[in-house]
Coordinates of C-alpha atoms and ligand atoms in Angstrom, one line a residue:
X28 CA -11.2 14.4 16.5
X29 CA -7.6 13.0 16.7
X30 CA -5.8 14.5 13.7
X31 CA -2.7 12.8 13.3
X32 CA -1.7 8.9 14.6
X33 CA 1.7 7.2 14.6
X34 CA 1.3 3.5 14.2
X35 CA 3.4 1.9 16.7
X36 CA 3.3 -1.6 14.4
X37 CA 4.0 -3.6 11.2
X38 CA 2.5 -5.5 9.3
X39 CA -1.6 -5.8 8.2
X40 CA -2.1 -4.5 11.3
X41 CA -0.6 -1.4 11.0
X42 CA -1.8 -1.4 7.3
X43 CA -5.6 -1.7 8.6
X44 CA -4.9 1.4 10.9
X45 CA -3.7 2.9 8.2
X46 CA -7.0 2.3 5.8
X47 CA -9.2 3.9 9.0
X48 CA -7.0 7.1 9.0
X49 CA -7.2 7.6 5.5
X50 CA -11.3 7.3 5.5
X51 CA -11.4 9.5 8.4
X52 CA -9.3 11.7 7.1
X53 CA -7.1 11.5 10.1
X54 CA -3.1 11.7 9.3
X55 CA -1.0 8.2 9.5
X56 CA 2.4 7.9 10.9
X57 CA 4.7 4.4 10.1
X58 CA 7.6 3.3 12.0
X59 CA 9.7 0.7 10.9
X60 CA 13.4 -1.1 11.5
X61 CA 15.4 -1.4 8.6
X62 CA 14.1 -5.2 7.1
X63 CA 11.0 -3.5 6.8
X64 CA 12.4 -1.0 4.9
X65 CA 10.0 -1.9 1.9
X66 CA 7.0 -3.1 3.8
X67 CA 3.8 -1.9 2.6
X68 CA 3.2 0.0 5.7
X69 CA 5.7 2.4 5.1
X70 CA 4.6 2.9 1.5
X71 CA 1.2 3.5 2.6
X72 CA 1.3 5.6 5.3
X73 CA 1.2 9.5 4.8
X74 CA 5.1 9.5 6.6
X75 CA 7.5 7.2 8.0
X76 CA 10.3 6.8 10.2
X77 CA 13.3 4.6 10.7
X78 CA 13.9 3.6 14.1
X79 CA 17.3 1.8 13.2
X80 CA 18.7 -0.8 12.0
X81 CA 17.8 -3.8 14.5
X82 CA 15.0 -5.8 13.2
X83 CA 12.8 -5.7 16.6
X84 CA 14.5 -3.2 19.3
X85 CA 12.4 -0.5 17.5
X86 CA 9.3 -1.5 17.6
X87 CA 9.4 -2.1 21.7
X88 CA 10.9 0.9 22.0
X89 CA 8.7 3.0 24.3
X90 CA 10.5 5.9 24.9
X91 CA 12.0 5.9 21.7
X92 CA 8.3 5.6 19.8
X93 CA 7.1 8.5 22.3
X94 CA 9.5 10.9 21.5
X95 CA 9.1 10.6 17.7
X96 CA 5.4 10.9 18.1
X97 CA 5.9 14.4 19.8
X98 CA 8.6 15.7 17.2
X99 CA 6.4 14.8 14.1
X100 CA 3.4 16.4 15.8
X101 CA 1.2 13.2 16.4
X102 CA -1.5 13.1 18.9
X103 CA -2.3 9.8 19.7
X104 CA -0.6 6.3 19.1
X105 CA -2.5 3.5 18.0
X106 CA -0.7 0.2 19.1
X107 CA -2.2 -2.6 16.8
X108 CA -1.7 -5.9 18.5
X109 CA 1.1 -8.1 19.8
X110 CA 4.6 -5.7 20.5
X111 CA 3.0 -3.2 23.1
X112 CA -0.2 -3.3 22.7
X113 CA -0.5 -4.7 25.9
X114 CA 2.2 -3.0 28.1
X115 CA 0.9 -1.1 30.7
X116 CA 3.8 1.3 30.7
X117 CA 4.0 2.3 27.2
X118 CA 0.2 3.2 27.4
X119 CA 1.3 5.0 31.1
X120 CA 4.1 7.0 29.3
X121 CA 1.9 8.2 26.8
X122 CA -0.6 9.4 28.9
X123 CA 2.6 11.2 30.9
X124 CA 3.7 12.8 28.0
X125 CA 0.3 14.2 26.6
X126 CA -0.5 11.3 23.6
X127 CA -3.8 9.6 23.3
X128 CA -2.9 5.4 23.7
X129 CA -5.5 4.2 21.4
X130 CA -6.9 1.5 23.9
X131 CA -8.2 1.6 27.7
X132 CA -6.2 3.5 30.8
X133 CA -2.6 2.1 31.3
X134 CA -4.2 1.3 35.3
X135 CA -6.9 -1.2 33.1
X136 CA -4.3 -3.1 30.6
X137 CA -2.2 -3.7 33.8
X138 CA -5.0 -5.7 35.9
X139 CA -6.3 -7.0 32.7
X140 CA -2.8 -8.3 31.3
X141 CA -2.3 -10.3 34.7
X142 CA -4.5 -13.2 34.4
X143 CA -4.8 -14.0 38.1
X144 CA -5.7 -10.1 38.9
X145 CA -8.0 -10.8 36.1
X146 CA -9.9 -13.6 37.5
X147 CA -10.0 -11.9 40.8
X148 CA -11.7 -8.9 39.5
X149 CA -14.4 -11.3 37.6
X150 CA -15.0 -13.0 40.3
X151 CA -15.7 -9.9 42.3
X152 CA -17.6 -9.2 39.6
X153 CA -20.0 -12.4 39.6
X154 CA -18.6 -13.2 36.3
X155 CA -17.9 -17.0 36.3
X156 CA -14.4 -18.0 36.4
X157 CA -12.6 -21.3 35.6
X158 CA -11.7 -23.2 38.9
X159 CA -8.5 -22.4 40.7
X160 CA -6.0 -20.4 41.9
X161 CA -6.3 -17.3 43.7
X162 CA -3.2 -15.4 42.7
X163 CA 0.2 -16.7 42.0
X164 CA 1.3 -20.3 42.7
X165 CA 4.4 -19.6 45.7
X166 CA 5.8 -22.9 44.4
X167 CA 5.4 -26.4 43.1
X168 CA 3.8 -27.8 46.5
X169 CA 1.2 -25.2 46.4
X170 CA 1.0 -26.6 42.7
X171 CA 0.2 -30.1 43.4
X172 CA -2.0 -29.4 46.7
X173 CA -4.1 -27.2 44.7
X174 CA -4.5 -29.6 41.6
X175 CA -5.3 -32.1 44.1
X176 CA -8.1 -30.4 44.8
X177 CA -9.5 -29.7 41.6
X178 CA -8.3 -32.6 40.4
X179 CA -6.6 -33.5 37.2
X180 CA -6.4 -32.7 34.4
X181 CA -5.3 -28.7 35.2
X182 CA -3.7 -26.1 33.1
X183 CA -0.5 -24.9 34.1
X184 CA -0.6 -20.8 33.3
X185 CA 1.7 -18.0 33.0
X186 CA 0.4 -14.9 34.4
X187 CA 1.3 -12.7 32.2
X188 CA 1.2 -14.8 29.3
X189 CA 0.0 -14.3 25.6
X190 CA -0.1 -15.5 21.8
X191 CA -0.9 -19.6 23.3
X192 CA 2.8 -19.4 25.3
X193 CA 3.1 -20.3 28.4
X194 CA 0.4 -22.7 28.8
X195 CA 0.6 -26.2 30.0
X196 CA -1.6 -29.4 30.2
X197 CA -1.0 -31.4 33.2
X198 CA -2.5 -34.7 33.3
X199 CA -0.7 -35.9 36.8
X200 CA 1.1 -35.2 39.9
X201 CA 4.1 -36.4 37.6
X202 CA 3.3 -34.2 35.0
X203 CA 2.8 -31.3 36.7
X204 CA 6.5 -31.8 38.8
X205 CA 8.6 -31.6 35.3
X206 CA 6.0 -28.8 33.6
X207 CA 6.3 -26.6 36.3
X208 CA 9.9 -25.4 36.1
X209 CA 9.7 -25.9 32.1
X210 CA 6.2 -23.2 32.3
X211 CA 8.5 -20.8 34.6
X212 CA 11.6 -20.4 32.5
X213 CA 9.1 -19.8 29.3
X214 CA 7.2 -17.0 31.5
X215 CA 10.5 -15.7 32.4
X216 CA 12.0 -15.5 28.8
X217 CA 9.3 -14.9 26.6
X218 CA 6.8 -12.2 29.2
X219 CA 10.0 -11.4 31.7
X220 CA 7.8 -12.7 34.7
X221 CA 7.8 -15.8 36.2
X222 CA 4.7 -15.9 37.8
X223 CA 2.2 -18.7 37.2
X224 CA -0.9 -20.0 38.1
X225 CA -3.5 -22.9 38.2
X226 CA -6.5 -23.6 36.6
X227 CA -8.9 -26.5 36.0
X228 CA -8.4 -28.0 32.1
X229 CA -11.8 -27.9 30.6
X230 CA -11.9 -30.6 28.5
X231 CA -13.1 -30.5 25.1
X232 CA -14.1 -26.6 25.2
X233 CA -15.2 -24.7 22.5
X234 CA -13.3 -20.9 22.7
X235 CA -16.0 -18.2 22.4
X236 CA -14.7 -14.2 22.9
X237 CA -16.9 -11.7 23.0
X238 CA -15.7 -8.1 21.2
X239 CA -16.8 -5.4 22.7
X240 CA -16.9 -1.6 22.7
X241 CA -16.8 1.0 25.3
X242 CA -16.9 5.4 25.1
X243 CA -16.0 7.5 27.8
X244 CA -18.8 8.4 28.6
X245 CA -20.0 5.1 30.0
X246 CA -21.4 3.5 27.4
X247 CA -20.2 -0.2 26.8
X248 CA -21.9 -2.5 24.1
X249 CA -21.1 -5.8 22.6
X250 CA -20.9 -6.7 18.7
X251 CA -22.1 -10.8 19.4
X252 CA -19.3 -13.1 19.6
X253 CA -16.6 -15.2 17.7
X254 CA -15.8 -19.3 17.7
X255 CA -12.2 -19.0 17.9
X256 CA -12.4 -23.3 18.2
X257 CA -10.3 -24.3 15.7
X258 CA -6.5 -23.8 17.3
X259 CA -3.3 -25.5 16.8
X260 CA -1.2 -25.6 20.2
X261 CA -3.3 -22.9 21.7
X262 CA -3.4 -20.4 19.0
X263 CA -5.9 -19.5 16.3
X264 CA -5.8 -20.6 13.0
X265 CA -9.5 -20.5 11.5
X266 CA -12.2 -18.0 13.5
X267 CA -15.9 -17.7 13.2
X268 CA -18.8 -15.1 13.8
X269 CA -21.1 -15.7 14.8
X270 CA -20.9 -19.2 16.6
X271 CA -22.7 -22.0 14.7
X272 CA -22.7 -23.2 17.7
X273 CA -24.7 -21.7 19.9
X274 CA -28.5 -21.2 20.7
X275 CA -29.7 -17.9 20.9
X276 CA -29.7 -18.1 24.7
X277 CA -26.5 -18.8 24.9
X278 CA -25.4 -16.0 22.5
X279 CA -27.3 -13.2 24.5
X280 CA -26.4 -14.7 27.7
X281 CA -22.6 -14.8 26.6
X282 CA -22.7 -11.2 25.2
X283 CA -24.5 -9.8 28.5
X284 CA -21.8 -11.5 30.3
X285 CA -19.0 -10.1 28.2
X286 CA -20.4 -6.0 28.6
X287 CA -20.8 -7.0 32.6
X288 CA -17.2 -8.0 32.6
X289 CA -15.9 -4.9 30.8
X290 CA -18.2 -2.3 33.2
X291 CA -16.2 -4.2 36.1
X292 CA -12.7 -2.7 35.6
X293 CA -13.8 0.4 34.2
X294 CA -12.9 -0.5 30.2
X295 CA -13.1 1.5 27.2
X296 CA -12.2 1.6 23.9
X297 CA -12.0 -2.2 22.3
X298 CA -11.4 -5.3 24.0
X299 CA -12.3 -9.2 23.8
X300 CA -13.6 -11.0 26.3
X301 CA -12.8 -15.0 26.3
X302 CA -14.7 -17.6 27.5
X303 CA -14.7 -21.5 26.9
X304 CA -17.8 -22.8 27.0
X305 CA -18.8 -26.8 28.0
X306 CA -22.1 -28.0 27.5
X307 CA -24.2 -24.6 29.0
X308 CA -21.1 -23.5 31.3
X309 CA -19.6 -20.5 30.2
X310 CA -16.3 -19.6 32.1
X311 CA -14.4 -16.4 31.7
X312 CA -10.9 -16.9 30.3
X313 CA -8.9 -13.7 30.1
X314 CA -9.6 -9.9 28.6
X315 CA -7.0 -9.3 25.7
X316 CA -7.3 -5.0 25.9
X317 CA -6.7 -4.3 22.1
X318 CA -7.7 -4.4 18.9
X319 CA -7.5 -8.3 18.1
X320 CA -6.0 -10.3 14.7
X321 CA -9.7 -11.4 14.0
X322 CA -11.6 -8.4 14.7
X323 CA -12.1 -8.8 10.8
X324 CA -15.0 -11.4 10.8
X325 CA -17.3 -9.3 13.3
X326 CA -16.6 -6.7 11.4
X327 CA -18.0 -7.9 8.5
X328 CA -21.1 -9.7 10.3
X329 CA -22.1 -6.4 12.0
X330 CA -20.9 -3.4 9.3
X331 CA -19.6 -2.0 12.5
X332 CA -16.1 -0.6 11.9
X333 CA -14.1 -1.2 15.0
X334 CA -10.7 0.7 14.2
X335 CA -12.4 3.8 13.6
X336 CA -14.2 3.0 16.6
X337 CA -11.5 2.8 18.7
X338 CA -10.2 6.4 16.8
X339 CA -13.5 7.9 18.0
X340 CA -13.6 6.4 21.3
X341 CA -10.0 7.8 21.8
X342 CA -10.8 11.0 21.0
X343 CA -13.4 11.4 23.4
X344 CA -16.5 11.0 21.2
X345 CA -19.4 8.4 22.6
X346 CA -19.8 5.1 20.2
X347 CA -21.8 5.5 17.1
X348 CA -24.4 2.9 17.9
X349 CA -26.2 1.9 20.9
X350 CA -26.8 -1.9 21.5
X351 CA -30.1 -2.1 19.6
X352 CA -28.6 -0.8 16.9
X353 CA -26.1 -4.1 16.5
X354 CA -27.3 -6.4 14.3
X355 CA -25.5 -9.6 12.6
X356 CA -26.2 -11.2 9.5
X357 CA -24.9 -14.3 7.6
X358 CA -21.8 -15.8 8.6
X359 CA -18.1 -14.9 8.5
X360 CA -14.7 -16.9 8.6
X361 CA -11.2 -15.9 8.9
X362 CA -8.5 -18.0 7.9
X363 CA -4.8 -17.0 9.2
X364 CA -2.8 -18.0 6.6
X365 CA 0.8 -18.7 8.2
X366 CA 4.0 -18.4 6.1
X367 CA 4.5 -21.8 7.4
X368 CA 5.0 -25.9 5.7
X369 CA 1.7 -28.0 8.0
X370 CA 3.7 -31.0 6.2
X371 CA 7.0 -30.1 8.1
X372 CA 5.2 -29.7 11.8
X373 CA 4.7 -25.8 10.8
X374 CA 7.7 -25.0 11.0
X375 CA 8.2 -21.3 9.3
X376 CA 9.1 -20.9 5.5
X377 CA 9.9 -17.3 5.5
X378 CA 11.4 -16.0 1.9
X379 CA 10.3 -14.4 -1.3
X380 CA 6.6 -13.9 -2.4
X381 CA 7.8 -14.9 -5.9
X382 CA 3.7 -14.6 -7.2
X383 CA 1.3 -13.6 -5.2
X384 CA -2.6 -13.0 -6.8
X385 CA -5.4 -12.3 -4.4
X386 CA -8.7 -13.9 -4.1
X387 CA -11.6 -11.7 -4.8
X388 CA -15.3 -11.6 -5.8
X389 CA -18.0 -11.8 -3.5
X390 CA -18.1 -11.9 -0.1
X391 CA -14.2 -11.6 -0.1
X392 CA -11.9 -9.7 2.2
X393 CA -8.2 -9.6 2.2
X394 CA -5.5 -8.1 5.2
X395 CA -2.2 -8.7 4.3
X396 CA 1.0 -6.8 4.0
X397 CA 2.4 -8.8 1.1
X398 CA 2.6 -8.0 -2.3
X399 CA 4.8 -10.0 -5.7
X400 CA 8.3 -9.9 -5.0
X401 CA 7.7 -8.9 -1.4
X402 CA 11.0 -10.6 0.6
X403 CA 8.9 -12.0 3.7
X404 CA 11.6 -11.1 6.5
X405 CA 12.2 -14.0 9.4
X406 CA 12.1 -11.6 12.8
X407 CA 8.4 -11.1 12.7
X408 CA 5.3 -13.3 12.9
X409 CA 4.9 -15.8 10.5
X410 CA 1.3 -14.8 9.7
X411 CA 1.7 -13.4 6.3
X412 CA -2.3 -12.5 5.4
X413 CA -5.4 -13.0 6.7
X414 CA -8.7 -14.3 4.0
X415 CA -12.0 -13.1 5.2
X416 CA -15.2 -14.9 3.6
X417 CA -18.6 -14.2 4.4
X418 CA -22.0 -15.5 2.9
X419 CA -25.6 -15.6 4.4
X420 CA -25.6 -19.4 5.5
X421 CA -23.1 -22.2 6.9
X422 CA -23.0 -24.3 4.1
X423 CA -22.5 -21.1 1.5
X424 CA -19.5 -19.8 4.1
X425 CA -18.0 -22.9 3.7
X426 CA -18.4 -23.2 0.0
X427 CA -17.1 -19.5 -0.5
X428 CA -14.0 -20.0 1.7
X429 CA -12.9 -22.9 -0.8
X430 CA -13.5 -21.0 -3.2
X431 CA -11.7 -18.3 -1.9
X432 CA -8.6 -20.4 -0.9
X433 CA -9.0 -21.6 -4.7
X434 CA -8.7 -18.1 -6.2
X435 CA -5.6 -17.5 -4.1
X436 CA -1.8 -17.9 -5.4
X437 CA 0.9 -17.3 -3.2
X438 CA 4.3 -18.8 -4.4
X439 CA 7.6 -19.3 -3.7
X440 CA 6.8 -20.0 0.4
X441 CA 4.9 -22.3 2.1
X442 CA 1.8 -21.1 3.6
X443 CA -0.9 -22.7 5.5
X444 CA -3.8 -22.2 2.8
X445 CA -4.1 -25.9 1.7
X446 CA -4.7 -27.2 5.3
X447 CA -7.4 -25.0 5.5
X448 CA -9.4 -26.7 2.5
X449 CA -9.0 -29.7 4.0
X450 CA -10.5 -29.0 7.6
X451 CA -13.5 -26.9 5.5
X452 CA -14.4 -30.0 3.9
X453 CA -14.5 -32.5 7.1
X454 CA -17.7 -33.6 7.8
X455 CA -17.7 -32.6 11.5
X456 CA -16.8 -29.0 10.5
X457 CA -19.6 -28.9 7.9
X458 CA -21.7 -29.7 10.3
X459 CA -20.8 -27.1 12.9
X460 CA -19.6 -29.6 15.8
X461 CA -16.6 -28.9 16.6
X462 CA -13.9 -27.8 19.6
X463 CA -10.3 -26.7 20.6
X464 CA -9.4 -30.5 20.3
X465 CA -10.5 -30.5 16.2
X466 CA -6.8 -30.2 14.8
X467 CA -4.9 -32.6 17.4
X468 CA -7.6 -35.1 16.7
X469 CA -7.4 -35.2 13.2
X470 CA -3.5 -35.2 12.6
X471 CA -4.8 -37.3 9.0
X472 CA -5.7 -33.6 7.1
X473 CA -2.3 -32.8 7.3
X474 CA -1.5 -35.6 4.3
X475 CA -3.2 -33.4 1.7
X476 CA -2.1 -34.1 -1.2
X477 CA -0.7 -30.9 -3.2
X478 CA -2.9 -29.8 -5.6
X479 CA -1.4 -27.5 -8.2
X480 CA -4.3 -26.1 -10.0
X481 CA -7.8 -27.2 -8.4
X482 CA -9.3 -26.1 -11.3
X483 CA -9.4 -24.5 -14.7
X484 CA -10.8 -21.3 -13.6
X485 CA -8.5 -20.8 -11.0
X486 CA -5.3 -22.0 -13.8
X487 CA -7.0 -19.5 -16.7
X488 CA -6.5 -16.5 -13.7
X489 CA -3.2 -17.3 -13.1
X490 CA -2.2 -17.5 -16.6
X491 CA -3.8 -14.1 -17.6
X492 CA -2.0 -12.4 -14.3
X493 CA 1.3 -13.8 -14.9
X494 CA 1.1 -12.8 -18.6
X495 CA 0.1 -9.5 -17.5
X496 CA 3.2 -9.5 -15.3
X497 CA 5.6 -10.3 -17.9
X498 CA 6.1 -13.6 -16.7
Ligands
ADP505 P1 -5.5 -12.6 19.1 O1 -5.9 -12.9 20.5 O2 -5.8 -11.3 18.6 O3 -6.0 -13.7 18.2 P2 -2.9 -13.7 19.3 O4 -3.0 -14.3 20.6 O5 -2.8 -14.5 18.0 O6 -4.0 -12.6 19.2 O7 -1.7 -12.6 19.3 C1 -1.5 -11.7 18.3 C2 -0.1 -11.3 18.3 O8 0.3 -10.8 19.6 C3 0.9 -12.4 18.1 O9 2.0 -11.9 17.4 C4 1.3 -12.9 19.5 O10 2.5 -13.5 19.5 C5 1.3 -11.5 20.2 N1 1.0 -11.5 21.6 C6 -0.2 -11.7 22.1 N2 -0.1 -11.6 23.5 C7 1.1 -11.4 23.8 C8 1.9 -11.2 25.0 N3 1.3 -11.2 26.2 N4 3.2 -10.9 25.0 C9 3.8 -10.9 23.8 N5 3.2 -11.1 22.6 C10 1.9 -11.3 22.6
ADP506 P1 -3.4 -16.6 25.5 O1 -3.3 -15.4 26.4 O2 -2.1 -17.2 25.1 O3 -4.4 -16.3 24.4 P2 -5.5 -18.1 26.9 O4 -5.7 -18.1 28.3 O5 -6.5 -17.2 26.1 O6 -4.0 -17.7 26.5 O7 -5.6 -19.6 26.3 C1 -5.4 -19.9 25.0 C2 -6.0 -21.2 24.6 O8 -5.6 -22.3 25.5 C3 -7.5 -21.2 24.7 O9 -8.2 -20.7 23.6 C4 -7.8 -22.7 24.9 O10 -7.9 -23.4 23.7 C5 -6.7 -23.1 25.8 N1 -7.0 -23.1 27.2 C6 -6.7 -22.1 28.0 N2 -7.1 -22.3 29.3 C7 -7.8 -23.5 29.2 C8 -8.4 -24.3 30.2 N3 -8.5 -23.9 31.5 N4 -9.0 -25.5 29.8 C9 -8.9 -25.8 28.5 N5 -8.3 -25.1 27.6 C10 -7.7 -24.0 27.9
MG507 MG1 -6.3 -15.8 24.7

């Protein structure tokens, strides 16, 4: 068993990492850049280094994050998600330099983080794929003959893209002309590669990923899926396990297709497999090769514990459970509460956590990194916590995420939370129909109307705390 890991991340992330290490008795490592100086992370981890004073610089640090690893004595690196989590090279150097990269082979990230090697390999695979390109676009003509072809609308893709950047609607020949060089020059700056592709535009698709699990030793199993529907401009904002939405059929048939995909390239440790799904087509999206933001709600469906997972996997030992031993029960969502103002076009409200009280009680989970007085720094991402509900039925799920977002106070920036109640109690979601188009269609939740203190409950809580605070 690995016996000490440096956590090459911020955040809840790196927090959750943390939490495995300590109930596996395994010794945690932070890193952090100067702003994060106070972060929880650092607090909570058994030691901690600086890696200077520039907000980001340290955290993408390869070399630098490698060579601290070996002085301090650490042998492995677990990389969270986002920063580089997904760079083939830093998982290469580790292997070079005799660290455990808490995730698959560096060869594995690298076809999996380019989409169109991706889609290739699937195909090869007999894994359905959506229509279109094969390998990079050479240039806009390509662009337009190829649309042509699959006709309109397509969705104009960065290769290496990631976090819903990069990604393009095009509804026209017209269209396509101006997004082409705009989709470029965001590849470029934001994933340093300017490569792009083509695909068809599902319309209307609901976003279904698969999590899976693989050992060394060859043994890869699935843990059922999550409805990851509910986006705003391609990213997440709510997630659900398992899909309400899907027949039973459709849920084996997804999973089988999920544990095919990862025995393709060879995977192991844990990854997600994406898929949109249209009527009873199911087309494979991209693999993302870490541990992902909502890995929470199948973990609390299954009472499978993925980051220790992924600690056992990487140190060589075969996963605790076979297939028939995954089971789900009841339902679970995740809401990604954002440090940002849905009134102002979400645009980020970074700042001091002047009061924060979490929710609680049954069926509650909280990740988060935030605590009262807790200065929310403005480099980072702007999700600040993420609220985890789970019950036995829909309609209880539903009922114990209000409740949930109820319970909650978070004060002095402007978070996300509110929205959320609103899109719980639309009749559509209630009733399980719903797809990636839910939040652009319905741009009339946003007008909530602030409520202070939903109810006396909630205001008898907050009262006692901030009493109890000194307030
Ligand atoms: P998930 O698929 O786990 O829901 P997200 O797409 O929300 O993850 O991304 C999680 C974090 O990782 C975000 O901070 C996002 O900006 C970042 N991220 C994801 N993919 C990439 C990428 N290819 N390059 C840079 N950052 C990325
Ligand atoms: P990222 O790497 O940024 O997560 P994805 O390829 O996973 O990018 O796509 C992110 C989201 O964009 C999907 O969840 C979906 O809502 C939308 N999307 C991507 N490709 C298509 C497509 N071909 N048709 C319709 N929607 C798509
Ligand atoms: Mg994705």
């Amino acid at each position: 068993m690995l016996k000490k890991i440096l956590i090459a991340n911020r955040g809840e992330i790196a927090v959750r990492i943390i939490r495995a290490c300590a109930e596996m008795g395994v010794r945690s490592v932070a890193i952090y850049t100067e702003p994060d100086r106070h972060a929880l992370h650092v607090k909570r981890a058994d030691e901690a280094y600086s890696l200077g004073e520039d907000p980001l610089a340290g955290y993408l640090d390869p070399h630098k994050i490698v060579s601290l690893a070996k002085q301090v004595g650490c042998d492995a690196i677990h990389p969270g998600y986002g920063f580089l989590s997904e760079n083939a090279e830093f998982a290469r150097l580790c292997e070079e330099q005799g660290l455990v990269f808490i995730g698959p082979k560096s060869d594995v990230i690298h076809k999996m983080g380019d989409k169109t090697q991706a889609r290739d390999s699937m195909r090869a695979a007999g894994v359905p794929v959506t229509p279109g390109s094969e390998g990079n676009l050479a240039d806009l003509d390509e662009a337009l003959k190829l649309a042509e072809e699959i006709g309109y609308p397509v969705m104009l893709k960065a290769t290496s893209g990631g976090g819903g950047r990069g990604i393009r609607r095009c509804d026209s020949a017209e269209e396509l002309t101006v997004q082409y060089p705009r989709v470029i020059s965001e590849a470029t700056k934001a994933f340093g590669s300017a490569e792009v592709f083509l695909e068809k535009c599902i319309v209307n698709p609901k976003h279904i990923e698969v999590q899976v699990l693989a050992d060394s030793q060859g043994n890869v199993i699935h843990l059922y899926e999550r409805d990851c529907s509910i986006q705003r401009r391609n990213q997440k904002l709510i997630e659900i396990a398992p899909s309400p939405q899907l027949t039973p059929e459709q849920r084996n048939y997804i999973g089988e297709l999920a544990v095919k995909a990862a025995q393709a390239v060879g995977y192991q440790n844990a990854g997600t497999v994406e898929f949109l799904l249209t009527g009873n087509q199911v087309y494979f999206m991209e693999m993302n090769t870490r541990v992902q933001v909502e890995h929470t709600i199948t973990e609390q469906i299954t009472g499978v514990d993925i980051v220790r997972e992924q600690i056992q996997i990487a140190s060589g030992l075969p996963l605790s459970y076979r297939q028939e031993d995954i089971q789900y029960r009841g339902y679970a969502l995740q809401f990604r509460v954002n440090a940002e103002d849905p009134k102002n076009d979400f645009l980020p409200s970074f700042g001091r956590v002047s009061h924060y009280y979490a929710p609680g009680g049954p069926g509650v989970r909280v990740d988060t990194a935030i605590y009262t007085g807790y200065e929310i720094p403005p480099y980072f991402d702007s999700m600040c916590l993420k609220l985890v509900v789970w019950a036995l039925r829909w309609d209880e799920v539903i009922a114990r995420g209000q409740r949930a977002l109820d319970d909650m106070r978070l004060h002095g920036i402007k978070t996300t939370a509110n929205y959320y109640k609103e899109i719980l109690a639309h009749e559509d979601f209630k009733r399980a129909e719903f797809n990636t188009s839910f939040v652009p269609d319905h741009p009339e939740l946003l007008k909530y109307s602030e409520k202070t203190h939903p109810s006396e409950i909630a205001l008898a809580i907050a009262t006692a705390v901030a009493a109890h605070a000194g307030w």
